[in-house]
Amino acid sequence: ATGGHDQDAGHGASTPRKLQKQKTSTSTSTTNVGKYSEKGQYKLLHTTTRIALTCVISITSSLVYQLVWNIAEELENDHLFWFTSTWSIDAVINIACVYLSMGIANEQYKLLCVDLCGCHQCCLRIIMRAVTVSTEKKVRRMVSERQATELSIRTNTMTSK
């Protein structure tokens, strides 16, 4: 119909125009590996921050609820006893955290945790600091091990002379 260059008659054979597109996409993808890797790490870091933040909020909510509930039970304090019937608030917070940790809630998470309160950025800084400290410790340990190995080699060559 079009000279045989665009259609493959449904048999899966590559036409010259399709081969040209495949070559172009392959050559550009190999030059952008570093960019994709950095984008992937950036996305993974933000996903990790998102999950960590929602888990911390959920766990903190449950711990505070349990602490106040235990205090109310132990003290038999009427002023705090009403709190024992508010378990549903903790449940709603936990459900909201589970929802916000999912990818389908990107807009809501961004609105609440990035734009409104900024807790995502705070948590991201903490995670970045932890990663940096961990990496620096590993580098220092590797450098000291290498220096110890070099010193041992020098000592052995000097004693063998």
Short mmCIF file of C-alpha atoms in Angstrom, two decimals:
data_model
loop_
_atom_site.label_atom_id
_atom_site.label_comp_id
_atom_site.label_asym_id
_atom_site.label_seq_id
_atom_site.Cartn_x
_atom_site.Cartn_y
_atom_site.Cartn_z
CA ALA A 1 0.00 0.00 0.00
CA THR A 2 2.79 2.47 0.89
CA GLY A 3 5.61 0.87 -1.04
CA GLY A 4 6.31 -1.77 1.58
CA HIS A 5 8.43 0.49 3.75
CA ASP A 6 5.96 1.24 6.56
CA GLN A 7 3.82 -1.87 6.78
CA ASP A 8 5.05 -5.31 7.73
CA ALA A 9 1.89 -7.16 6.66
CA GLY A 10 1.32 -8.10 10.31
CA HIS A 11 4.12 -10.69 10.35
CA GLY A 12 6.39 -8.87 12.79
CA ALA A 13 9.15 -8.25 10.22
CA SER A 14 11.03 -4.98 10.63
CA THR A 15 10.82 -2.49 7.81
CA PRO A 16 13.64 -0.05 7.00
CA ARG A 17 11.82 2.80 8.72
CA LYS A 18 11.25 0.69 11.88
CA LEU A 19 14.90 -0.38 11.91
CA GLN A 20 15.94 3.27 11.74
CA LYS A 21 13.74 4.08 14.75
CA GLN A 22 15.13 1.09 16.68
CA LYS A 23 18.74 2.14 16.00
CA THR A 24 18.05 5.70 17.08
CA SER A 25 16.32 4.72 20.31
CA THR A 26 19.06 2.21 21.19
CA SER A 27 21.87 4.69 20.63
CA THR A 28 20.22 7.41 22.72
CA SER A 29 19.36 5.03 25.55
CA THR A 30 22.98 3.94 26.00
CA THR A 31 24.18 7.54 26.28
CA ASN A 32 21.55 8.42 28.90
CA VAL A 33 22.20 5.54 31.29
CA GLY A 34 23.69 7.89 33.88
CA LYS A 35 20.69 10.21 33.73
CA TYR A 36 18.23 7.34 34.11
CA SER A 37 20.26 5.94 36.98
CA GLU A 38 20.25 9.28 38.77
CA LYS A 39 16.53 9.74 38.12
CA GLY A 40 15.89 6.23 39.44
CA GLN A 41 17.91 6.87 42.58
CA TYR A 42 16.17 10.21 43.09
CA LYS A 43 12.77 8.58 42.72
CA LEU A 44 13.76 5.72 45.04
CA LEU A 45 14.99 8.20 47.65
CA HIS A 46 11.70 10.10 47.58
CA THR A 47 9.70 6.86 47.71
CA THR A 48 11.76 5.71 50.69
CA THR A 49 11.16 9.07 52.37
CA ARG A 50 7.44 8.85 51.70
CA ILE A 51 7.13 5.36 53.17
CA ALA A 52 9.35 6.15 56.15
CA LEU A 53 7.39 9.32 56.92
CA THR A 54 3.97 7.66 56.75
CA CYS A 55 5.21 4.76 58.90
CA VAL A 56 6.62 7.12 61.53
CA ILE A 57 3.36 9.08 61.67
CA SER A 58 1.32 5.89 61.95
CA ILE A 59 3.52 4.34 64.64
CA THR A 60 3.69 7.59 66.61
CA SER A 61 -0.09 7.93 66.51
CA SER A 62 -0.56 4.40 67.80
CA LEU A 63 2.09 4.77 70.53
CA VAL A 64 0.60 8.03 71.80
CA TYR A 65 -2.89 6.54 71.80
CA GLN A 66 -1.73 3.44 73.69
CA LEU A 67 0.25 5.50 76.18
CA VAL A 68 -2.69 7.77 77.03
CA TRP A 69 -5.05 4.80 77.13
CA ASN A 70 -2.75 2.95 79.57
CA ILE A 71 -2.42 6.02 81.75
CA ALA A 72 -6.21 6.46 81.82
CA GLU A 73 -6.70 2.81 82.75
CA GLU A 74 -4.03 2.82 85.46
CA LEU A 75 -5.08 6.06 87.08
CA GLU A 76 -8.77 5.44 86.61
CA ASN A 77 -8.89 9.13 85.83
CA ASP A 78 -12.32 10.27 84.63
CA HIS A 79 -10.76 13.18 82.76
CA LEU A 80 -8.70 10.81 80.64
CA PHE A 81 -11.05 7.83 80.56
CA TRP A 82 -13.10 9.23 77.66
CA PHE A 83 -9.95 8.88 75.59
CA THR A 84 -10.23 5.07 75.68
CA SER A 85 -13.22 5.26 73.34
CA THR A 86 -11.38 7.25 70.67
CA TRP A 87 -9.50 4.32 69.13
CA SER A 88 -11.21 5.08 65.81
CA ILE A 89 -9.15 8.28 65.47
CA ASP A 90 -5.95 6.24 65.59
CA ALA A 91 -7.43 3.79 63.09
CA VAL A 92 -8.30 6.61 60.67
CA ILE A 93 -4.78 8.06 60.98
CA ASN A 94 -3.28 4.64 60.26
CA ILE A 95 -5.53 4.07 57.24
CA ALA A 96 -4.71 7.55 55.92
CA CYS A 97 -0.99 6.81 56.28
CA VAL A 98 -1.34 3.55 54.36
CA TYR A 99 -3.24 5.37 51.62
CA LEU A 100 -0.73 8.24 51.46
CA SER A 101 2.16 5.79 51.15
CA MET A 102 0.71 4.43 47.89
CA GLY A 103 1.46 5.82 44.45
CA ILE A 104 -2.20 6.51 43.71
CA ALA A 105 -2.19 9.25 46.36
CA ASN A 106 0.59 11.37 44.84
CA GLU A 107 -1.47 14.55 44.68
CA GLN A 108 -2.83 14.21 48.22
CA TYR A 109 0.60 13.33 49.63
CA LYS A 110 2.19 16.30 47.87
CA LEU A 111 -0.52 18.62 49.17
CA LEU A 112 -0.32 17.42 52.79
CA CYS A 113 3.30 16.42 53.33
CA VAL A 114 5.24 18.54 50.83
CA ASP A 115 3.31 21.78 50.36
CA LEU A 116 1.34 22.15 53.60
CA CYS A 117 3.64 21.05 56.40
CA GLY A 118 6.99 20.36 54.72
CA CYS A 119 7.54 17.17 56.70
CA HIS A 120 8.64 15.32 53.52
CA GLN A 121 11.60 17.67 53.07
CA CYS A 122 12.52 17.35 56.74
CA CYS A 123 12.43 13.56 56.60
CA LEU A 124 14.37 13.62 53.30
CA ARG A 125 17.14 15.67 54.92
CA ILE A 126 17.35 13.18 57.80
CA ILE A 127 17.58 10.23 55.41
CA MET A 128 20.19 12.02 53.27
CA ARG A 129 22.25 12.77 56.38
CA ALA A 130 22.04 9.12 57.45
CA VAL A 131 23.10 7.92 54.00
CA THR A 132 25.97 10.42 53.92
CA VAL A 133 27.23 9.44 57.38
CA SER A 134 26.99 5.74 56.53
CA THR A 135 28.86 6.24 53.26
CA GLU A 136 31.57 8.32 54.95
CA LYS A 137 32.08 5.62 57.59
CA LYS A 138 32.42 2.95 54.91
CA VAL A 139 34.93 5.06 52.98
CA ARG A 140 36.98 5.75 56.14
CA ARG A 141 36.98 2.05 57.00
CA MET A 142 38.08 1.11 53.49
CA VAL A 143 40.85 3.73 53.54
CA SER A 144 42.12 2.58 56.94
CA GLU A 145 42.05 -1.07 55.83
CA ARG A 146 44.01 -0.19 52.71
CA GLN A 147 46.52 1.83 54.73
CA ALA A 148 46.91 -1.07 57.15
CA THR A 149 47.48 -3.46 54.24
CA GLU A 150 50.07 -1.14 52.67
CA LEU A 151 51.82 -0.72 56.02
CA SER A 152 51.86 -4.49 56.48
CA ILE A 153 53.35 -4.97 53.01
CA ARG A 154 56.04 -2.33 53.69
CA THR A 155 56.87 -3.92 57.03
CA ASN A 156 57.16 -7.38 55.48
CA THR A 157 59.44 -6.17 52.67
CA MET A 158 61.65 -4.26 55.11
CA THR A 159 62.02 -7.25 57.46
CA SER A 160 62.75 -9.64 54.61
CA LYS A 161 65.72 -7.48 53.40
#
